[in-house]
Coordinates of C-alpha atoms in Angstrom, one line a residue:
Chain U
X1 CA -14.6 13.0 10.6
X2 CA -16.2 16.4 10.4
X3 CA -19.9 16.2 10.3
X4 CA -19.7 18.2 6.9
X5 CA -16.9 15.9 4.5
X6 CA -18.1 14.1 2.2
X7 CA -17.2 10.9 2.9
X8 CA -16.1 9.2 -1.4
X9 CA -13.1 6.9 -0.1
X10 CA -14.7 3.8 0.4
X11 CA -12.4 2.1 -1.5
X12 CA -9.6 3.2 1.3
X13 CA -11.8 1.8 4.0
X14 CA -15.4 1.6 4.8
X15 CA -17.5 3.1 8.2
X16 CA -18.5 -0.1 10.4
X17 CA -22.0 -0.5 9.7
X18 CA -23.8 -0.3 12.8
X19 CA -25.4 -3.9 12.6
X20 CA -21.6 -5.7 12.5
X21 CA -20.4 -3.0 15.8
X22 CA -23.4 -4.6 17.9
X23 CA -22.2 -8.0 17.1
X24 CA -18.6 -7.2 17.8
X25 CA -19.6 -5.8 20.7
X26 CA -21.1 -8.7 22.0
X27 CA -17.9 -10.5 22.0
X28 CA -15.9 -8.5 24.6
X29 CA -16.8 -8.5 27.6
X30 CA -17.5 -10.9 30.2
X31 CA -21.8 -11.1 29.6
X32 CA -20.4 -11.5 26.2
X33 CA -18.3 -14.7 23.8
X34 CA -15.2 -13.2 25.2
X35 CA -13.6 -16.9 25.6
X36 CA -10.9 -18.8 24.1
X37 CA -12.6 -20.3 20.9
X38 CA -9.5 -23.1 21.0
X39 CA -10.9 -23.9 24.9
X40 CA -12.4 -26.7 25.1
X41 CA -15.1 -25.5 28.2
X42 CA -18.2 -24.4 27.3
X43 CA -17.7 -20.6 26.5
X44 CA -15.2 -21.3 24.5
X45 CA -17.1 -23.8 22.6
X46 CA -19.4 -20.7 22.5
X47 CA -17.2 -18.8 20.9
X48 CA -15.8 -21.5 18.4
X49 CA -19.7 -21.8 17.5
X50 CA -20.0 -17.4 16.2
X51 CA -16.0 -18.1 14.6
X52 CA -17.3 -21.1 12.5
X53 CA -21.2 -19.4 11.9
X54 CA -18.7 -15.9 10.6
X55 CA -16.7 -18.5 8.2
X56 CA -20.2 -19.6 6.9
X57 CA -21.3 -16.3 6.4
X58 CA -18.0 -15.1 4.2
X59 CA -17.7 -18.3 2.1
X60 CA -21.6 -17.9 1.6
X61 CA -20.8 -14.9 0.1
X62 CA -18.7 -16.0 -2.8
X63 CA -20.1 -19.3 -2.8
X64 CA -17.4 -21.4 -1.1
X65 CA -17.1 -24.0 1.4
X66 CA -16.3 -22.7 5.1
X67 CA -13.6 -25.1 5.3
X68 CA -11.9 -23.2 2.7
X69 CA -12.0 -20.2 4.4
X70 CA -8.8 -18.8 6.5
X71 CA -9.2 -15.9 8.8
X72 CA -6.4 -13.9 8.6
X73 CA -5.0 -10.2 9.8
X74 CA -6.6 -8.5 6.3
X75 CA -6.5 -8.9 3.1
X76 CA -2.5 -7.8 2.5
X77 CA -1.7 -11.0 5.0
X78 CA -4.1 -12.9 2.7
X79 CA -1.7 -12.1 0.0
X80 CA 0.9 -12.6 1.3
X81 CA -0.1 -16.2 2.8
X82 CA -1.3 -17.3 -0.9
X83 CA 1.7 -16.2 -3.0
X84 CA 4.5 -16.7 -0.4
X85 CA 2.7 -19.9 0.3
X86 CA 2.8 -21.2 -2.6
X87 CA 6.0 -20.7 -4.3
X88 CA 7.5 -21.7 -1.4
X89 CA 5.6 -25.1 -0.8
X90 CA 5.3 -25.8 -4.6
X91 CA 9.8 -24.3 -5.4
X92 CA 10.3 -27.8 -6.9
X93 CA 7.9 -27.3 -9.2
X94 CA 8.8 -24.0 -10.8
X95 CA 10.0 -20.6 -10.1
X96 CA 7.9 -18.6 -12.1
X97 CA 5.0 -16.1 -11.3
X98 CA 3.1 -14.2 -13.7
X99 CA 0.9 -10.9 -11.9
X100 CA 0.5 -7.4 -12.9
X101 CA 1.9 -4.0 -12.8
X102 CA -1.1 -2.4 -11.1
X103 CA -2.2 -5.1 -8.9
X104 CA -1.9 -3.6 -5.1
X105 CA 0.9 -3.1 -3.2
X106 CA 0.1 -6.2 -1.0
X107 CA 1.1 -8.4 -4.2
X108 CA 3.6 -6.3 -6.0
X109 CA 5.8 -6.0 -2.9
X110 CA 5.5 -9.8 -2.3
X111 CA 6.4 -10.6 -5.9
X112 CA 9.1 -8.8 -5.3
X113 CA 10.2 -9.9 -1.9
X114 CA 10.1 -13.3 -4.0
X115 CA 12.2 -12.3 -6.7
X116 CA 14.8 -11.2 -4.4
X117 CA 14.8 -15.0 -3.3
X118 CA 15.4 -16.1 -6.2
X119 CA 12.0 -16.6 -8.3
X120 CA 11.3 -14.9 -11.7
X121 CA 8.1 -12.3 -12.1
X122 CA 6.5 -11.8 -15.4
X123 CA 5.0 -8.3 -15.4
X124 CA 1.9 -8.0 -17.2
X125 CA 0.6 -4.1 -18.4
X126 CA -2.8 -2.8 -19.0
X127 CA -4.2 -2.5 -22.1
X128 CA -5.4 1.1 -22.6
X129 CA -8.4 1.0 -20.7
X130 CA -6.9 -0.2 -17.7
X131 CA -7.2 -4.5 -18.0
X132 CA -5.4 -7.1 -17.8
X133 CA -6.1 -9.2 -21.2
X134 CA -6.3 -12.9 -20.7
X135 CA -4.6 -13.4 -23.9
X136 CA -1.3 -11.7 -22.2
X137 CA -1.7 -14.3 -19.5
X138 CA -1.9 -17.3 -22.1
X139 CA 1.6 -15.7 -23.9
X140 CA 3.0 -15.2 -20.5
X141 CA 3.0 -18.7 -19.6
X142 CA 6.0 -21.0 -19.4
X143 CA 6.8 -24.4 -18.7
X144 CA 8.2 -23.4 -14.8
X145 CA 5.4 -21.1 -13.9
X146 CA 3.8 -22.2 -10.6
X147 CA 1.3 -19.2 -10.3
X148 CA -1.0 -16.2 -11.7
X149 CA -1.8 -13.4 -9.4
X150 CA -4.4 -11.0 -11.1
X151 CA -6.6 -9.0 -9.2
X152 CA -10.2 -8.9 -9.4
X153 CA -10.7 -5.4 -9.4
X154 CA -7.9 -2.3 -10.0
X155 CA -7.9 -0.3 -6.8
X156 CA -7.0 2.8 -8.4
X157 CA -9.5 3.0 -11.4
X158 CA -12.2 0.3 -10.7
X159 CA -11.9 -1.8 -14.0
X160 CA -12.9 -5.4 -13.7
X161 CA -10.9 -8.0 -14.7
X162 CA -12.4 -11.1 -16.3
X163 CA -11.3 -13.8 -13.7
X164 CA -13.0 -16.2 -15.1
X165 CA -11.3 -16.2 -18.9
X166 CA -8.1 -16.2 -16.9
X167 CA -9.2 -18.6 -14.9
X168 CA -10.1 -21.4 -17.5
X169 CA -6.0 -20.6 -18.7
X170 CA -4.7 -21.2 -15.9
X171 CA -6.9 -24.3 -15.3
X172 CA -6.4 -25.8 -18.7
X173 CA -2.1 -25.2 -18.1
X174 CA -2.1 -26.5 -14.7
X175 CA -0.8 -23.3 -12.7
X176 CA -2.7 -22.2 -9.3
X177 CA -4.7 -18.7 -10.0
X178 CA -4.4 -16.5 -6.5
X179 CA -7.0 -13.2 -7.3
X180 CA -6.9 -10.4 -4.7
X181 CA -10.6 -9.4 -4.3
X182 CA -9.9 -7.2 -1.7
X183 CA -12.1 -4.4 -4.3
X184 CA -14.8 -6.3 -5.3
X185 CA -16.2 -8.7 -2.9
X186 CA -19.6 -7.4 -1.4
X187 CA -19.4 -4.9 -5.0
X188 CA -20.1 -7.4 -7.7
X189 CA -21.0 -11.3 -7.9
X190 CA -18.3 -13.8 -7.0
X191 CA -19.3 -17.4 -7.6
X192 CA -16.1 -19.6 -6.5
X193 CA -17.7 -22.7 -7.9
X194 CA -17.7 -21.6 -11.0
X195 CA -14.5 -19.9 -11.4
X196 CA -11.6 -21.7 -11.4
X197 CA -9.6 -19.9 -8.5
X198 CA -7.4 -21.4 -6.2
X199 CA -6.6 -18.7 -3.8
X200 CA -8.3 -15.1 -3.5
X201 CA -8.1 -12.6 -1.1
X202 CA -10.3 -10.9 1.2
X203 CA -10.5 -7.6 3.5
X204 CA -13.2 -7.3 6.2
X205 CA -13.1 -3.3 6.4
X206 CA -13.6 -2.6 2.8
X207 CA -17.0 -4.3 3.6
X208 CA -18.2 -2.5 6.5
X209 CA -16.8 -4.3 8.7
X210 CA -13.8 -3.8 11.1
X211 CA -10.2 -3.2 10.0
X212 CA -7.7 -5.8 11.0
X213 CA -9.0 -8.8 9.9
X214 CA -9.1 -10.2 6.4
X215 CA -9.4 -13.9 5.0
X216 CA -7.9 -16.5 2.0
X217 CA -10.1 -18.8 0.5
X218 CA -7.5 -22.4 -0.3
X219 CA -9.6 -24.5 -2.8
X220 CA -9.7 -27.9 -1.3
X221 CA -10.5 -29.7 -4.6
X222 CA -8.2 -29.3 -6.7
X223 CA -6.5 -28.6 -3.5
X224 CA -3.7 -26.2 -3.0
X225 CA -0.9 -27.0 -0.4
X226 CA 0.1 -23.5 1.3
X227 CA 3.7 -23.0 3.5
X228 CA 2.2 -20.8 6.4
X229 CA 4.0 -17.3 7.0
X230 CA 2.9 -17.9 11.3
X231 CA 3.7 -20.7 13.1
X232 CA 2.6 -21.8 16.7
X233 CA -0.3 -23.7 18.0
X234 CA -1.8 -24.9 14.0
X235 CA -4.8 -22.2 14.0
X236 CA -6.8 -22.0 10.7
X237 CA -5.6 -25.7 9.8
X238 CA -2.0 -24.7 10.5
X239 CA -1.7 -22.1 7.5
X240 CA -2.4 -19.4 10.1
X241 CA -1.4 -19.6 13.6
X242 CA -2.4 -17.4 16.8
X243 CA -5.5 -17.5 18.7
X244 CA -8.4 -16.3 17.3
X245 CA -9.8 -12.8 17.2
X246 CA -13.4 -14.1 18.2
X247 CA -14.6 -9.9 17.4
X248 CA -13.4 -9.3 14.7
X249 CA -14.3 -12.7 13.0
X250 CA -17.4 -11.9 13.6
X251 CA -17.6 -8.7 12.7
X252 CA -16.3 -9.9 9.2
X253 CA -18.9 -12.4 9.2
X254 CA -21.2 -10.4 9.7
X255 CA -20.6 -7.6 7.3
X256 CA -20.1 -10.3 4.3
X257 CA -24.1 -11.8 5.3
X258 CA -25.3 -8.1 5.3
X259 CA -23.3 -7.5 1.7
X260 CA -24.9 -10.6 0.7
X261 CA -28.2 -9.4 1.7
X262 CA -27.9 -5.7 0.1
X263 CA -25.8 -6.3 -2.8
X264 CA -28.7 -6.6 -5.6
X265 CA -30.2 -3.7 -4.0
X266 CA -26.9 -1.8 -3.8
X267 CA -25.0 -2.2 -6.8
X268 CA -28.0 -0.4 -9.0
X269 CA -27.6 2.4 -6.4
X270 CA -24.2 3.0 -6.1
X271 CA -24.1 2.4 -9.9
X272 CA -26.4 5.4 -10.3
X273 CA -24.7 7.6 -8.5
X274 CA -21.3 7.1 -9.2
X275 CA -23.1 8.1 -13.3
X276 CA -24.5 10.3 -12.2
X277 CA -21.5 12.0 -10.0
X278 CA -19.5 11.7 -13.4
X279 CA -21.9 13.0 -15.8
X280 CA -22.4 16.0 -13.6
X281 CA -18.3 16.3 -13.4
X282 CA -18.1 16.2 -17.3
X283 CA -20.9 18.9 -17.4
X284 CA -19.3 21.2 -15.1
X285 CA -15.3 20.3 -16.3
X286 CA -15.5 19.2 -20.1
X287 CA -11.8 18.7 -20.1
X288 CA -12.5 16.1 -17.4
X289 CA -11.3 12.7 -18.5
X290 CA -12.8 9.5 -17.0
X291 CA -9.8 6.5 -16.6
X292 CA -10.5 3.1 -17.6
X293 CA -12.9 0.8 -19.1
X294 CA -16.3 3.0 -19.6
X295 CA -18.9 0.1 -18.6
X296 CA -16.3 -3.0 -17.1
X297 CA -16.2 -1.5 -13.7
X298 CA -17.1 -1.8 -10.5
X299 CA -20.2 0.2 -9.0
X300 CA -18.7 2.3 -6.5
X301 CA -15.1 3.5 -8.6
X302 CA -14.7 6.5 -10.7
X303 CA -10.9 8.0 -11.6
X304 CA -10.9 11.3 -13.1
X305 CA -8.3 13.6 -14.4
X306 CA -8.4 16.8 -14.3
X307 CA -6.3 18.9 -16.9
X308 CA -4.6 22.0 -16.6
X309 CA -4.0 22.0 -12.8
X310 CA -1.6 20.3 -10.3
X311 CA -2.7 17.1 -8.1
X312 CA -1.9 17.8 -4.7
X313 CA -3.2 21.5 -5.0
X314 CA -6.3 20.0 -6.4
X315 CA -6.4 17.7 -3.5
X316 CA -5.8 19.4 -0.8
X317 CA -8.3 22.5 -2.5
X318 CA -10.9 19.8 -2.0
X319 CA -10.6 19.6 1.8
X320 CA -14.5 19.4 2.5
X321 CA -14.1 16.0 0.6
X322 CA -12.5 12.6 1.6
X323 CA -11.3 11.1 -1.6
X324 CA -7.9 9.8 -3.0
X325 CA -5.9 10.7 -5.5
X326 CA -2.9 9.5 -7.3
X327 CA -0.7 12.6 -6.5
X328 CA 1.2 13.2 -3.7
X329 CA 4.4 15.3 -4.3
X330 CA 5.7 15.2 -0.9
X331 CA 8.3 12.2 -1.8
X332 CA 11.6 13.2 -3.1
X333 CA 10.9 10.9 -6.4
X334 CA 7.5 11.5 -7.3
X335 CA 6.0 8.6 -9.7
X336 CA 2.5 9.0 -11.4
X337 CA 0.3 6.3 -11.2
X338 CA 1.5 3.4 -13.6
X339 CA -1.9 2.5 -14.1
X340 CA -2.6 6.1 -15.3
X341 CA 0.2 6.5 -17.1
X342 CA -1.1 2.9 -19.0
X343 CA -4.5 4.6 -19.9
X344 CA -2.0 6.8 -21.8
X345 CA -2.4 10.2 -19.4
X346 CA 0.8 11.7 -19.1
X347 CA 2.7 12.8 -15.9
X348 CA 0.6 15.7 -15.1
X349 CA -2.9 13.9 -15.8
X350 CA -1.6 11.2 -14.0
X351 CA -1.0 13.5 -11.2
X352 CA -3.9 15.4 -11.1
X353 CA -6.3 12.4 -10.7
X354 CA -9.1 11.6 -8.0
X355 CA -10.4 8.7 -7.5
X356 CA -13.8 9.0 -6.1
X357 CA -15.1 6.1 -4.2
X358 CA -19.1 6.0 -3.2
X359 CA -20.9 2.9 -1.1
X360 CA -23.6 2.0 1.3
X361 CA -24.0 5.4 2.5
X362 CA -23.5 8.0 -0.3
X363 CA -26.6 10.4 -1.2
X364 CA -27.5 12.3 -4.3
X365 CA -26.8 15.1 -2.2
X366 CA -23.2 14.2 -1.7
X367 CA -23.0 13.4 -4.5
X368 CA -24.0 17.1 -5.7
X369 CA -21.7 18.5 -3.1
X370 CA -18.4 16.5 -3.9
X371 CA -19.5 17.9 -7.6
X372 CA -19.5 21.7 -6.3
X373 CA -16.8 21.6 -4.2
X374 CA -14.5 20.0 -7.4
X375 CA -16.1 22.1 -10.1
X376 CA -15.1 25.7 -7.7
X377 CA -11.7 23.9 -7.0
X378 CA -11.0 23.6 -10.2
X379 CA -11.7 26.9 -11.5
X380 CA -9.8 28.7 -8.8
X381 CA -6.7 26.9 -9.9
X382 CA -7.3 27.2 -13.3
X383 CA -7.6 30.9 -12.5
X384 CA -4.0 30.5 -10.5
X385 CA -2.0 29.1 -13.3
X386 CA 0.1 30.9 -16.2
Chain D
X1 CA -2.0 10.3 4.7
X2 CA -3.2 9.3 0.7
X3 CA -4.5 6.0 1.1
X4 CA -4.1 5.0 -2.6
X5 CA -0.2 6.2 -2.5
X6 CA 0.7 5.9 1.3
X7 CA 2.0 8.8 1.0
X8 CA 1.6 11.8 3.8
X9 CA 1.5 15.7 3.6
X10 CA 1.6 18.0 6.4
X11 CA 1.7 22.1 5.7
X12 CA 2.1 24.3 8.4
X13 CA -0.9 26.7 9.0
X14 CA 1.2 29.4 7.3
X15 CA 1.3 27.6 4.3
X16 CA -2.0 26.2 4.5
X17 CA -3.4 29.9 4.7
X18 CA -1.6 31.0 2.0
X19 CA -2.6 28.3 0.1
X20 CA -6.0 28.6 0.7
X21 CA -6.1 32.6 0.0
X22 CA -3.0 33.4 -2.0
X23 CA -2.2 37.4 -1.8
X24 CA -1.7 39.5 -5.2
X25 CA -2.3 36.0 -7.2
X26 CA -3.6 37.5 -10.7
X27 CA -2.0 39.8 -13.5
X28 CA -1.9 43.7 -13.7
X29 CA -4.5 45.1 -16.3
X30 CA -3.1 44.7 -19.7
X31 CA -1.3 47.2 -20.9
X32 CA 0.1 48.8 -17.5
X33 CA 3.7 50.4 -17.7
X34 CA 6.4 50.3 -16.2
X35 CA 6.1 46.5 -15.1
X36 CA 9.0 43.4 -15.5
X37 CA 7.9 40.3 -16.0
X38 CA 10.2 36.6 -15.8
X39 CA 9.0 32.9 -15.6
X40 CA 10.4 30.0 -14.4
X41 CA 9.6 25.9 -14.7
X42 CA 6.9 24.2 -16.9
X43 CA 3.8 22.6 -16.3
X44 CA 5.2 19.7 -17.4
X45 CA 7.6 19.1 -14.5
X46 CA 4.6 20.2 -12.0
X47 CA 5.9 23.8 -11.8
X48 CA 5.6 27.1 -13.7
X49 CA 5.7 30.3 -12.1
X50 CA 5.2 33.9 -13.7
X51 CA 6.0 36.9 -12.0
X52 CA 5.0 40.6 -12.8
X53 CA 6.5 43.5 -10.6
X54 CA 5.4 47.1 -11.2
X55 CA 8.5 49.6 -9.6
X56 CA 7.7 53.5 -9.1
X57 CA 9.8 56.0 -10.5
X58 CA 12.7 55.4 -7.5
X59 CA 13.1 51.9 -8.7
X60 CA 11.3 50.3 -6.1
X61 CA 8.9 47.5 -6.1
X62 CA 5.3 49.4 -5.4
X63 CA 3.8 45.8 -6.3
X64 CA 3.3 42.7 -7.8
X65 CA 1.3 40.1 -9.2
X66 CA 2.1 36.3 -10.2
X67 CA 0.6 33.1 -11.8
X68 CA 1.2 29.8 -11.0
X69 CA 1.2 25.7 -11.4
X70 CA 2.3 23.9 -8.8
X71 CA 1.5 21.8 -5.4
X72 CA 0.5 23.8 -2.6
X73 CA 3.9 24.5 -1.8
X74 CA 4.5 26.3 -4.6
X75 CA 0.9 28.6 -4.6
X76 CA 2.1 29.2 -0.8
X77 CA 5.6 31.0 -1.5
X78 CA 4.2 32.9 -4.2
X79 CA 1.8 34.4 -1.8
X80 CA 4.3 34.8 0.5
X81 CA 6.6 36.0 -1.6
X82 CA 4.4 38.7 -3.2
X83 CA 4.1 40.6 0.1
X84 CA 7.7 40.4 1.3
X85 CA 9.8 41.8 -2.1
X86 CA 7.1 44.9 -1.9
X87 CA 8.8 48.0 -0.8
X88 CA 12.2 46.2 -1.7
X89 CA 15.2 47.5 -4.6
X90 CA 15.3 45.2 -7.4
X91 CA 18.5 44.6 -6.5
X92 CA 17.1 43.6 -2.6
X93 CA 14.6 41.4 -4.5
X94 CA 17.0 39.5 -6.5
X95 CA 18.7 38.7 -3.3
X96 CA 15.7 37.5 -1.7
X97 CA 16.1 34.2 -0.5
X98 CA 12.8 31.9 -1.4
X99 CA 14.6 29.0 -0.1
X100 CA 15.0 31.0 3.3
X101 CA 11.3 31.7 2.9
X102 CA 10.5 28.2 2.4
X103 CA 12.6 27.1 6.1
X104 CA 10.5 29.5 7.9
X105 CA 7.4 28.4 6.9
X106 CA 8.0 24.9 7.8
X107 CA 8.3 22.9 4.6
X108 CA 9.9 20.0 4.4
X109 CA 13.6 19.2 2.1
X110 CA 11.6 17.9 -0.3
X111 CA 10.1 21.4 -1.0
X112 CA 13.1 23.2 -2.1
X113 CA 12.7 22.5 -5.7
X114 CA 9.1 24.5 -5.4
X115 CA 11.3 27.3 -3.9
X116 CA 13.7 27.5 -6.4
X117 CA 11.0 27.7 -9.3
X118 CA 10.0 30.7 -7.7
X119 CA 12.9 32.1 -6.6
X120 CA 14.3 31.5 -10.1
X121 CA 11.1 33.3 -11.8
X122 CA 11.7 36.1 -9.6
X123 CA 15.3 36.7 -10.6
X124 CA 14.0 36.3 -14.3
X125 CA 11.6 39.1 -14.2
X126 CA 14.5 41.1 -12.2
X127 CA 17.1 40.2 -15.3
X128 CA 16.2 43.0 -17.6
X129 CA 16.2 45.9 -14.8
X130 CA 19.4 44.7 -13.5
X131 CA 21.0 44.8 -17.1
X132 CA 19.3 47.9 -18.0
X133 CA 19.7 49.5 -14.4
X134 CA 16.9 52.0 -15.0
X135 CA 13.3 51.3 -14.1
X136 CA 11.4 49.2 -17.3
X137 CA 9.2 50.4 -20.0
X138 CA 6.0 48.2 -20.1
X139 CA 7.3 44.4 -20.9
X140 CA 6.1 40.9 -20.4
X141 CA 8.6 37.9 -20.3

């Protein structure tokens, strides 16, 4: 990355902090816990020891118990392994899953991967400011439905969903509640105690830690019977087979103690600036229109539209800054952004969206930059169009 | 790559330059004879395109200016555009081949759609000279 972008994607992925690199690094080589953590010798025993302290270290996070913690390849694998897992161990008990319209791809495509074998999706949609109601979960219920999928945190706008409401339904009809928090854990509080989930989903590089590694939490009481999607030599308690990526384990690991450590500290000040970055938006754009809920979001998502000019022009204008947007005309059937098109923005507010993503390593004066470089954007398009 | 869509662009450095400093982009000052003007697309189907062409006594295209909506594709070929139908017949313009324009510069199938918005806009503003076959009195489409 050029020394001058500013960096406001960390919603795509997140820089490795420095801390969970050293750590990793220490796990390579031969001075290092390079060994086998399956061996029984005394390296690998070695190594078993930082896989098992990384599993403490990501349950601590959300308040589960290691055992109920599942390293897998990232958080779409995660997924994958709790809704495939399942509906296929539990198909004699119902066919029926109930998730949303703007949960990730990781779930949608799986729902629908399932419904191609046979099982029936409810779709839930947004209310207008971008939630899923707990209400439409209660209606969406039927006698054969098996499980909920609802995600913790909408990728695209940042709304919060309230997992816990949802959570008591699902508990109180007897139906397994998978939540992919790929968005929000090390952002906001997650007590797994005291929510009744059965499965959710975790990501190691949204977190500043490495990409390629991800985990499930399985509740063990009530416990939740998984099919695996990897077989061969019963890793992970047989759900997830294949030797163990000692490194990246423990890079995860890592980065979820040092998220537990900061995240009082950093939710106020990513909170702050992702205010102040819209205020300063509105002031300089007062067409500007924030998407979703004005207060139940996460601390480090802000969508934007931007009327009166074309997405991927406004994108690619802004090429001193790294953000995301929910445009990109280059396929041959261009679809807005469902969840936009929810909030009730039509095609080309949909279009011209960006989401602007900040973390552990925004300024203020990125923060003022990403502002200037938007604001000038914007007006030299403006000035461009009929 | 868009890592909220998964979708990828690439544009040529042709089309990124244009892009990034689009030639005769604007309007002539109000008023100004002698110009033909012609739109094409909307805004609401992520393309509009305006063109204005001023022609000299002879009938031939001295210059032109143009507004526009549209992905980068589309600001790109307007640019383009603008400088290759100067110095050209009316006629020569409304043969100009946008889609042709849009090959050499690299962009993808998907693309041709921007290129017949502007193509089309440029024909429009031609329309009245090639009915009236003599060079315009001041008009705006």
């Amino acid at each position: 990355m050029s020394d001058k972008t500013v960096y406001m994607d960390y919603a795509a992925t997140t820089p490795v902090d420095l801390r969970v690199a050293e750590k990793m690094a220490g796990c390579l080589t031969c001075e290092g816990m390079f060994a086998n953590p399956a061996s029984a010798h005394a390296p690998g025993r070695a190594a078993r020891g930082m896989v098992e302290r990384a599993r403490a270290q990501v349950a601590k996070l959300v308040n589960a118990e290691p055992v109920e913690i599942i390293f897998t390849s990232g958080a779409t694998e995660s997924d994958n392994l709790a809704i495939k897992g399942v509906m296929h161990f539990y198909r004699d008990k119902g066919r029926h899953i109930i998730t949303s319209r703007i949960e990730h791809k990781a779930v949608l495509d799986t729902c629908k991967q399932l419904e191609h074998e046979g099982f029936e999706i409810t779709w839930l949609k947004p209310d207008q400011d971008g939630l899923i109601q707990p209400a439409a979960v209660r209606q969406a219920l039927r006698p054969d439905s098996v499980l909920v999928s609802i995600m913790h945190v909408n990728n695209e706008i940042g709304t919060v969903n309230d997992i816990a409401a949802i959570g008591r339904i699902t508990r109180e009809h007897g139906v397994f509640f998978h939540v992919d928090a790929a968005q929000s854990a090390g952002k906001l509080p997650i007590d797994l105690k005291a929510l009744n989930v059965d499965l959710m989903a975790f990501s190691g590089h949204k977190v500043y830690g490495p990409k390629g590694i991800g985990a499930l939490y399985v509740r063990r009481m009530p416990r939740v019977h998984l099919d695996p999607l990897i077989h061969g030599g019963g890793h992970e308690s047989g759900l997830r087979s294949g030797t163990l990526a000692t490194h990246q384990i423990v890079g995860m690991g890592e980065a979820y103690h040092l998220a537990r450590e900061h995240l009082t500290e950093e939710i106020p000040h990513i909170s702050t600036l992702r205010v102040q970055l819209w205020q300063a938006l509105h002031a300089a754009i007062p067409k500007a229109l924030l998407n979703g809920h004005p207060t139940q979001r996460v601390c480090g998502i802000l969508n934007v539209s931007f009327p009166g000019i074309e997405g991927e022009s406004l994108l690619f204008s802004c090429q001193g800054l790294a953000v995301s947007s929910g445009s990109a005309c280059t396929s041959a059937d261009r679809e807005p952004s469902f969840v936009l098109r929810a909030l009730g923005r039509d095609d080309q507010l949909a279009g011209a969206s960006i989401r602007f993503s900040l973390g552990r390593f925004t300024t203020a004066g990125e923060v003022d930059a990403a502002v200037r470089i938007v604001s000038e954007e914007y007006r030299r398009l403006r000035e461009l169009a009929p | 790559m868009n890592a909220m869509t998964g979708e990828a662009a690439d544009y040529s450095a042709g089309v990124w330059e244009h892009f990034r400093a689009p030639r005769n982009a604007g309007v002539f000052p109000a008023g100004m004879a002698g110009i033909l003007a012609g739109r094409a697309g909307s805004a609401r189907h992520g393309r509009e395109v305006e063109w204005m062409l001023r022609l000299d006594g002879a009938g031939r295209i001295t210059a032109c200016r143009y507004r526009v909506y549209g992905c980068p594709a589309t600001i790109a070929l307007c640019s383009r555009t603008s400088e290759m139908v100067r110095g050209m017949s009316p006629g020569e313009a409304a043969a100009y081949s946008v889609v042709g324009l849009a090959e050499e510069l690299g962009l993808p199938a998907e693309k041709r759609a921007a290129a017949l918005v502007v193509e089309d806009a440029l024909r429009a503003a031609l329309t009245g000279y090639n009915s009236k076959q003599s060079p315009p009195s001041a008009a705006m489409g």
